[in-house]
Coordinates of N, CA and C in Angstrom, one line a residue:
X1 N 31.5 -3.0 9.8 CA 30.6 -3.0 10.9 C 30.2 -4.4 11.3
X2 N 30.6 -4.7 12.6 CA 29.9 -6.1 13.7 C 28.4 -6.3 13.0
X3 N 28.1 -7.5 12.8 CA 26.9 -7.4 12.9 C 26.3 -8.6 14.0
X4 N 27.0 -8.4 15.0 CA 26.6 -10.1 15.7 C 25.8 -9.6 16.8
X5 N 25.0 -8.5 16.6 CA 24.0 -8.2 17.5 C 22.6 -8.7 16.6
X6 N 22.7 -8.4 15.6 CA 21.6 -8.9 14.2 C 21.7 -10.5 14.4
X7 N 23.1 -11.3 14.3 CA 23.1 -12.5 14.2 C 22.7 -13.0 15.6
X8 N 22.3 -13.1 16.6 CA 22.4 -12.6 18.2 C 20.8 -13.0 18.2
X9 N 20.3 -12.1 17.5 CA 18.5 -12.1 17.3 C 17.8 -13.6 16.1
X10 N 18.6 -14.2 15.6 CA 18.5 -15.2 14.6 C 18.1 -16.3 15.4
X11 N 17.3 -17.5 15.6 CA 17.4 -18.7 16.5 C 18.0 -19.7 15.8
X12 N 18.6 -20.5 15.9 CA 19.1 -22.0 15.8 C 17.9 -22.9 16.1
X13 N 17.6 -23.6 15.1 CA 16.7 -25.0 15.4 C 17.3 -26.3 14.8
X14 N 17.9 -27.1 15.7 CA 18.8 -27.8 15.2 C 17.4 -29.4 15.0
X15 N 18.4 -30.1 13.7 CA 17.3 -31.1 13.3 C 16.2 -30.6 12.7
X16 N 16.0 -29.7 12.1 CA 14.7 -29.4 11.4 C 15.1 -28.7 10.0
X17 N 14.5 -29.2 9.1 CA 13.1 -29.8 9.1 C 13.2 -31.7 8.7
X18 N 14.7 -31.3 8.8 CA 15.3 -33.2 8.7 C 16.4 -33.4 9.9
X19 N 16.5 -34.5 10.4 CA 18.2 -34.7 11.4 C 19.2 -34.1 10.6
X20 N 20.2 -33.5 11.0 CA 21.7 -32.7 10.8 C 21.4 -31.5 10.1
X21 N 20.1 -30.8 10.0 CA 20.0 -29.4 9.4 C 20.0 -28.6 10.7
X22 N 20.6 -27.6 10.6 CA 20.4 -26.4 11.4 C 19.6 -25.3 10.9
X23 N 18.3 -25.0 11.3 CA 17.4 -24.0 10.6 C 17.8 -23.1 11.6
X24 N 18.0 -22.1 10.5 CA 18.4 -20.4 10.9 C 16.6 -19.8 11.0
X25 N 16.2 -19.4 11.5 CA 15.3 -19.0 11.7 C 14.9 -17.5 12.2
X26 N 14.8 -17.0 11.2 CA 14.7 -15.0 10.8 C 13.8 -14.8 11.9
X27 N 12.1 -15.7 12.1 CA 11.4 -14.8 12.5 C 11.5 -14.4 14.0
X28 N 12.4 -14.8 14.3 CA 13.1 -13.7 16.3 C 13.7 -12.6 15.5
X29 N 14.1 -12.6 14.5 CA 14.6 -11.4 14.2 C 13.7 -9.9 14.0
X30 N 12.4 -11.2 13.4 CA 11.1 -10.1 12.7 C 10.5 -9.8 13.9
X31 N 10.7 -10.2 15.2 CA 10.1 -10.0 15.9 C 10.5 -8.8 17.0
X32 N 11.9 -9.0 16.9 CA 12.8 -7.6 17.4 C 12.8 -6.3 16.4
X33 N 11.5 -5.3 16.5 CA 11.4 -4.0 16.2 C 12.6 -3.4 16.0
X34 N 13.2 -3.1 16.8 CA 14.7 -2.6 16.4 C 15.4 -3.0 15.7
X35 N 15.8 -4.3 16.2 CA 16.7 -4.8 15.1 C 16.6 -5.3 13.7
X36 N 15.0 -5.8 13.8 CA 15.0 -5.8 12.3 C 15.1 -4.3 11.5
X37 N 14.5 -3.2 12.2 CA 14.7 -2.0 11.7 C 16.4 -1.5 11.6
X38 N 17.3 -2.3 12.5 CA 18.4 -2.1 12.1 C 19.0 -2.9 10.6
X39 N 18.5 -4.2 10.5 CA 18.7 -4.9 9.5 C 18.3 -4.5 8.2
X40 N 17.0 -3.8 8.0 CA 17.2 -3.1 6.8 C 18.1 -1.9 6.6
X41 N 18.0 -0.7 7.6 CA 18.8 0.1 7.3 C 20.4 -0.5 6.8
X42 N 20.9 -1.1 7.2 CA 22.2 -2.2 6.9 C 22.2 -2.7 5.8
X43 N 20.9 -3.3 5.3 CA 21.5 -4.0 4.0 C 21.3 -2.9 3.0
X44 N 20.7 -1.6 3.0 CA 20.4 -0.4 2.4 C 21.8 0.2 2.4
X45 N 22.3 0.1 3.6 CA 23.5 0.6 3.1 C 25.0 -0.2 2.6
X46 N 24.8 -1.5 2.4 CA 25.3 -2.2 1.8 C 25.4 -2.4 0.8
X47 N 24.1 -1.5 0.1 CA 24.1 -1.6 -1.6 C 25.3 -1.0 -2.4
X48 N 25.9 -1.0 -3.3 CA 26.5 -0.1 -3.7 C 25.9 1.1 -4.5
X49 N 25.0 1.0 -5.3 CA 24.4 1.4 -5.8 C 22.8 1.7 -5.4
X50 N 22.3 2.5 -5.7 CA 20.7 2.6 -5.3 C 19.7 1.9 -6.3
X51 N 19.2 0.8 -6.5 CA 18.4 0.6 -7.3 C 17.3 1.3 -8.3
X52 N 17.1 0.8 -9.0 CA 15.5 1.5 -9.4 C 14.3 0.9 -9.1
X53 N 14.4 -0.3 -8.6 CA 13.4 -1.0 -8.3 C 13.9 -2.6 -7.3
X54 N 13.1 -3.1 -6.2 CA 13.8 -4.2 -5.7 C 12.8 -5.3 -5.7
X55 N 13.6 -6.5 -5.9 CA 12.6 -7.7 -6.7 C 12.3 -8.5 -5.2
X56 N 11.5 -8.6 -4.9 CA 11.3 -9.8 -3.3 C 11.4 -11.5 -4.2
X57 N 11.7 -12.4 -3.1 CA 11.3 -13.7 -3.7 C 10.2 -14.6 -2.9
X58 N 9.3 -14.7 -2.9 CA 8.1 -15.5 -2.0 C 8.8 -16.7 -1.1
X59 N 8.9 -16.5 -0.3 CA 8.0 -15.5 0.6 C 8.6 -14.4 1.5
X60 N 9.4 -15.0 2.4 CA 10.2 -14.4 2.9 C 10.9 -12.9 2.8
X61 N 11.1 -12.8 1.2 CA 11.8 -11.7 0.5 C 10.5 -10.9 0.5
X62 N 9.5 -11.0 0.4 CA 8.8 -10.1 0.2 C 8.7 -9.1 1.6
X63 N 9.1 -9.7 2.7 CA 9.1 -9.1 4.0 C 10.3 -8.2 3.8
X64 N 11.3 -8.5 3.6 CA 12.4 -8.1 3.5 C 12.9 -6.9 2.4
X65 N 12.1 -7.5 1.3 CA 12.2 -6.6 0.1 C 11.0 -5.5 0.4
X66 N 10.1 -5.8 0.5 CA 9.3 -4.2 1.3 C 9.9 -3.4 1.6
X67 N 10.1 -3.8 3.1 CA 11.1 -3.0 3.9 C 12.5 -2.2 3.0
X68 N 13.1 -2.7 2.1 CA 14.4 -2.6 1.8 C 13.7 -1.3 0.6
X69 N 12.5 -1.5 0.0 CA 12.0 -1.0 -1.0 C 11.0 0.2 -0.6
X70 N 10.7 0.2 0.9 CA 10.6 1.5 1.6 C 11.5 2.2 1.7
X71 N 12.8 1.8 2.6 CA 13.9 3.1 3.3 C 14.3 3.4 1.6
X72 N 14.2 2.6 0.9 CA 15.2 3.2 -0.4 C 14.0 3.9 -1.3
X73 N 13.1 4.3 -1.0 CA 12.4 4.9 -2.1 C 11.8 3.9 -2.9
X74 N 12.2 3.0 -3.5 CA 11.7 2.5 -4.4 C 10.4 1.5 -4.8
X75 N 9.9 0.9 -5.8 CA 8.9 0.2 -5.9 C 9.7 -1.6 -5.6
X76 N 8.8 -2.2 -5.7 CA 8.9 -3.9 -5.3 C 7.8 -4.6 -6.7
X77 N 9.1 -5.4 -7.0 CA 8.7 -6.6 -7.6 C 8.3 -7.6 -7.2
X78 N 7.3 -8.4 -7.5 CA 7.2 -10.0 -6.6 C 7.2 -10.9 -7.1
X79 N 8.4 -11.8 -6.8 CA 8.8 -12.7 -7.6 C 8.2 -14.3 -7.4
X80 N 6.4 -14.6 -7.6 CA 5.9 -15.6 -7.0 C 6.2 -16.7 -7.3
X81 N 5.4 -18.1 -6.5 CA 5.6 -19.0 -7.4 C 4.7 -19.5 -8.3
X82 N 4.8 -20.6 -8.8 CA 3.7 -20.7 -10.2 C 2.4 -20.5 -9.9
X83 N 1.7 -19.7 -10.7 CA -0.2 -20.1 -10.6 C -0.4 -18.8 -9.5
X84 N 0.5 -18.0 -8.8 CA -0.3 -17.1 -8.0 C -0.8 -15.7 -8.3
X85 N 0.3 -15.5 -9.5 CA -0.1 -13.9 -10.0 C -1.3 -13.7 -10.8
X86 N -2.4 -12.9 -11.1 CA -3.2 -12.5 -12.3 C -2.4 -12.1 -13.4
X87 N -3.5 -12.0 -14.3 CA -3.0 -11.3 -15.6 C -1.3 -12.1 -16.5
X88 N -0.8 -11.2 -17.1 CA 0.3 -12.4 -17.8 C 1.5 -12.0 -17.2
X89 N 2.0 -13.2 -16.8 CA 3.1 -13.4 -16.8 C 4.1 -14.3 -17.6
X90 N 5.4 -13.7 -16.4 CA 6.6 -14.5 -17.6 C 7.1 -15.5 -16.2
X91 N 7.6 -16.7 -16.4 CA 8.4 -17.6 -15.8 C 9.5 -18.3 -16.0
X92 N 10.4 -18.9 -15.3 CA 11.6 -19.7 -15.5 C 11.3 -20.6 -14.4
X93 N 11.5 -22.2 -15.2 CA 11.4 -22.8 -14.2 C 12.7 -23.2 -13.7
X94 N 13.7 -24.1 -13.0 CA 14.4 -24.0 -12.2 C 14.7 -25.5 -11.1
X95 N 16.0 -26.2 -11.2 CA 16.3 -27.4 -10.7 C 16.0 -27.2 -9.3
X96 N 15.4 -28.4 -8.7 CA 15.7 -28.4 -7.1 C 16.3 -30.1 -7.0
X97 N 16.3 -30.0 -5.5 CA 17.1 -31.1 -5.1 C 16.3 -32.3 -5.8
X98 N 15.3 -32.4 -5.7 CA 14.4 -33.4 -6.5 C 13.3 -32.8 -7.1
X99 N 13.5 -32.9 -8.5 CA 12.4 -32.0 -9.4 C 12.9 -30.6 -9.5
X100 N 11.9 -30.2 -10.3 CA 11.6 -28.6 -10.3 C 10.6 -27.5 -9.7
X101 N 10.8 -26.4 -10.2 CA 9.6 -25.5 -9.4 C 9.7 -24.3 -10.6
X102 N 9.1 -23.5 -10.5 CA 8.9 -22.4 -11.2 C 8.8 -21.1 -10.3
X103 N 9.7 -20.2 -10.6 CA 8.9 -18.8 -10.5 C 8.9 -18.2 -11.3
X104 N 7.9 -17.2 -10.8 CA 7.0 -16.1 -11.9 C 7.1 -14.6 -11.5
X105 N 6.9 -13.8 -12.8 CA 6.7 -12.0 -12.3 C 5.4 -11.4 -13.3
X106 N 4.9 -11.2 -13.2 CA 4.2 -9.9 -14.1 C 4.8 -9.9 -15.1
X107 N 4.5 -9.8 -16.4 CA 4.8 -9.6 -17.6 C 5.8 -8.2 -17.8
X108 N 5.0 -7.3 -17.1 CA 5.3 -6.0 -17.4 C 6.0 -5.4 -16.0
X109 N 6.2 -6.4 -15.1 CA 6.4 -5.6 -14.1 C 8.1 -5.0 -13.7
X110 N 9.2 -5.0 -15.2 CA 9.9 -4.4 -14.8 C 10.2 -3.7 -16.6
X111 N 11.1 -2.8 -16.8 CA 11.3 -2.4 -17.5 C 12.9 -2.6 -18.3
X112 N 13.0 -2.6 -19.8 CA 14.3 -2.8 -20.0 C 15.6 -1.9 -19.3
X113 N 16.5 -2.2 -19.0 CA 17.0 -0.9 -18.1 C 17.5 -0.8 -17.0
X114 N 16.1 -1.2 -16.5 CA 16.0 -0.8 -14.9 C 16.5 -1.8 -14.0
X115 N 17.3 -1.0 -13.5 CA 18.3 -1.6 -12.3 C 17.5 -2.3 -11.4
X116 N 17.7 -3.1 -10.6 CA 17.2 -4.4 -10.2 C 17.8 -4.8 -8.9
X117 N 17.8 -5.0 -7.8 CA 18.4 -5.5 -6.5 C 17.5 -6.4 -6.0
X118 N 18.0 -8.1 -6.2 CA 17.1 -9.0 -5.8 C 17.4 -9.4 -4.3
X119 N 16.1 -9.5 -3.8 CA 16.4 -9.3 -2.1 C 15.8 -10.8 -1.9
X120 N 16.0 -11.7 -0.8 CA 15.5 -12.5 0.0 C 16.1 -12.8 1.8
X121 N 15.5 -13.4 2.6 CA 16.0 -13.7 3.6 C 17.5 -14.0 4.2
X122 N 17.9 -15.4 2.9 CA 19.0 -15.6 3.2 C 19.7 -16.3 2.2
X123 N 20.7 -16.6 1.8 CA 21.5 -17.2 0.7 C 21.6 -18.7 0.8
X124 N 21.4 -19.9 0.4 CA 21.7 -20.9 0.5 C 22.5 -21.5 -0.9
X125 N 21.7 -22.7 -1.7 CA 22.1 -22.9 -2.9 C 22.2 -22.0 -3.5
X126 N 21.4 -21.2 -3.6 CA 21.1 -20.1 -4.5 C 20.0 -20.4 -5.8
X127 N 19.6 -21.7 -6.0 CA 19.0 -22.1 -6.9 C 18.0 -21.2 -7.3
X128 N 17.1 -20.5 -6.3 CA 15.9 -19.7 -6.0 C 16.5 -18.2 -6.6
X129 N 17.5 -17.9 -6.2 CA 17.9 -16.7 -6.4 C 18.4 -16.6 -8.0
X130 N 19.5 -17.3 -8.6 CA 20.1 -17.6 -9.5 C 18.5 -17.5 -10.6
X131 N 17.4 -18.0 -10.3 CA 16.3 -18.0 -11.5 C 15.4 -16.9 -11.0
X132 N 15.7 -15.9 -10.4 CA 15.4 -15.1 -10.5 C 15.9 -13.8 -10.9
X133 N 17.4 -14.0 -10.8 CA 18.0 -13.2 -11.5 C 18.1 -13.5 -13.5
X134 N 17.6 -15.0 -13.7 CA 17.5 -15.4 -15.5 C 15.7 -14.5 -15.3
X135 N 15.0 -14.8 -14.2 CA 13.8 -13.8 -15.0 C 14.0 -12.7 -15.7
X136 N 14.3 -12.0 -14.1 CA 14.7 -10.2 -14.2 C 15.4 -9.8 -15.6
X137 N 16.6 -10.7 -15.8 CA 17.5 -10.6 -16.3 C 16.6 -10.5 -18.0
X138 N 15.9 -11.8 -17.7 CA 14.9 -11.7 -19.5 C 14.3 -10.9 -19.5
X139 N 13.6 -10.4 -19.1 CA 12.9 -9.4 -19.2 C 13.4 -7.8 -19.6
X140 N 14.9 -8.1 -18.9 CA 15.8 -6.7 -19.9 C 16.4 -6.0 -18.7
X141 N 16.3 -6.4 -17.6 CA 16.6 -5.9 -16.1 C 18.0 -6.0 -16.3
X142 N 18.7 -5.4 -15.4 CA 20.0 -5.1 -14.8 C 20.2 -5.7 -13.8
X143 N 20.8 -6.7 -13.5 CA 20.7 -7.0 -12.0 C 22.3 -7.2 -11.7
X144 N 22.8 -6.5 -10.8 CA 24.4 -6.4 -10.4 C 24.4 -6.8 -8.8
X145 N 23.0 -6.9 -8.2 CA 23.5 -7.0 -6.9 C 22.6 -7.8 -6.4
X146 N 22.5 -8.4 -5.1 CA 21.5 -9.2 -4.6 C 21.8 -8.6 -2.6
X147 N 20.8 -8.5 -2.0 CA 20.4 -8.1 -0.7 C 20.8 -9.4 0.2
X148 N 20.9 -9.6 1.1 CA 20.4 -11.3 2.1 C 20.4 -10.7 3.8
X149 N 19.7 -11.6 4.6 CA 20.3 -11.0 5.5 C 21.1 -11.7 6.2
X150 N 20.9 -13.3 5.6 CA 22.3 -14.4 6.3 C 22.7 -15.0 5.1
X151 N 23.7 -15.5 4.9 CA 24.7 -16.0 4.0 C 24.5 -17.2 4.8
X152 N 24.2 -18.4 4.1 CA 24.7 -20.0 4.6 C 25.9 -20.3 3.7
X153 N 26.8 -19.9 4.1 CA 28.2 -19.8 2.7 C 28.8 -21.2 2.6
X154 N 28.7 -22.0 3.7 CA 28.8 -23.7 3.2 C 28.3 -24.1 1.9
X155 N 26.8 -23.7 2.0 CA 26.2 -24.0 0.7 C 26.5 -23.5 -0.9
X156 N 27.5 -22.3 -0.6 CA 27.8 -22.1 -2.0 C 27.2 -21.2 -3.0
X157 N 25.9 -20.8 -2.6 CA 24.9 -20.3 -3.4 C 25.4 -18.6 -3.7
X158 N 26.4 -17.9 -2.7 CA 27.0 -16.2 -2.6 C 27.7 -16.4 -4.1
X159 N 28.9 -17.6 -4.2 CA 29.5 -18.0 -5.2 C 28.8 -17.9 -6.5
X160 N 28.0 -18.4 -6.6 CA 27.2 -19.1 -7.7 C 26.8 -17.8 -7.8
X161 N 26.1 -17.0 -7.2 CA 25.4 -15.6 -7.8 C 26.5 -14.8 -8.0
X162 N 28.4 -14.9 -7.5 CA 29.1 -14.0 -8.1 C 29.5 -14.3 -9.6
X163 N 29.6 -15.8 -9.9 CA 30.0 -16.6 -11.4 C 28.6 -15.6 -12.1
X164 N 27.6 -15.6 -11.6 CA 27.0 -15.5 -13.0 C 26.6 -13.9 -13.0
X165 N 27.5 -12.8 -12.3 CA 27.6 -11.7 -12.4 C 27.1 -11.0 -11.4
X166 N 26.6 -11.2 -10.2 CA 25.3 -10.8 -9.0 C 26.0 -10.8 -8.1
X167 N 26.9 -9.2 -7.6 CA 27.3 -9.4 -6.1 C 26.2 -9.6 -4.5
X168 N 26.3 -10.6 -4.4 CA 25.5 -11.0 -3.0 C 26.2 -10.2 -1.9
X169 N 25.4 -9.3 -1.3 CA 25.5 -8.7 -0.1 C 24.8 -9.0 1.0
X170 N 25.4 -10.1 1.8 CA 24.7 -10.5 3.0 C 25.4 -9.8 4.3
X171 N 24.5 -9.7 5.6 CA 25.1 -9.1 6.6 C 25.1 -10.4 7.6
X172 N 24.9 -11.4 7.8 CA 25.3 -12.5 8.6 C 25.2 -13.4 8.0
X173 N 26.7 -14.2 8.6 CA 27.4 -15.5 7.8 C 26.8 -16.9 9.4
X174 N 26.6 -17.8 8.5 CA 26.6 -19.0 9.5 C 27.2 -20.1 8.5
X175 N 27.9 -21.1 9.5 CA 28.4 -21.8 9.2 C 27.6 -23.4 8.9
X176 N 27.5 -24.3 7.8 CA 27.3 -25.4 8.0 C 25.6 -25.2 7.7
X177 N 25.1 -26.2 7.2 CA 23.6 -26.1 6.8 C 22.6 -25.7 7.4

């Protein structure tokens, strides 16, 4: 299935948030009723499998992973960043371009077992995704798939989640950063 009516709804912001980035920008998407409502149904049926539970990643994923974790029935994980959750949790922290960052889940908030589908906006390095699938993954999770709704496949990051066992299922590809 086409999906260049979905990619159609996406804006281009060229130069932001530095000269020679092209920001892909979801929220014309969030803002078309239908089509975002097409965009979940799609990446739902993109899954192979039905999860038991879908992990969002702050922030963006949490929009997405809601959504994704309504049409499917299931509950949502929130995968914050440091210092936001109560009570205990567990974290990995995680390289960036300069420095590190951390995210975090709820101690208890998945079970050994339990199938896992980590959702966010869109694919880039994957840095973000990749340590969230080492949380889930510690905690005793299953994680065989990941949700997106754009693939930046320049960046590499779809790859990187297939090496370390995580089929990435995105429904629109853009080219170049």
């Amino acid at each position: 299935m086409s999906n260049d009516d979905l990619k159609s709804l996406v804006r281009t912001i060229p130069d932001y948030p530095h000269a020679g980035i092209l920001f892909r920008d979801i929220t014309t998407l969030l803002l078309d009723g239908p089509g975002f409502a097409s965009c979940i149904s799609r990446m739902a049926a993109s899954l192979a499998a039905r999860p038991d539970i879908v992990a969002g990643i702050e922030a963006r994923g949490f929009i997405f992973g809601a959504a994704l974790a309504r049409e499917l029935g299931v509950g949502l994980v929130l995968l914050r960043k440091k210092n936001k959750l109560p009570g205990r949790v567990t974290g990995v922290n995680y390289a960036l371009e300069y420095g590190t960052d951390r995210i975090e889940m709820h101690a208890d908030a998945v079970q050994p077992g339990q199938r896992v589908t980590l959702v966010d906006d869109l694919i880039a390095t994957g840095g973000t995704a990749l340590a969230g699938v080492e949380l889930l993954r510690g905690a005793g999770a299953l994680v065989t798939e990941a949700a997106f709704a754009i693939d930046l496949h320049d960046l590499g990051g779809a790859e990187r989640l297939k090496a370390a066992g995580v089929e990435p299922r995105s429904l629109i590809a853009f080219d170049g950063a």
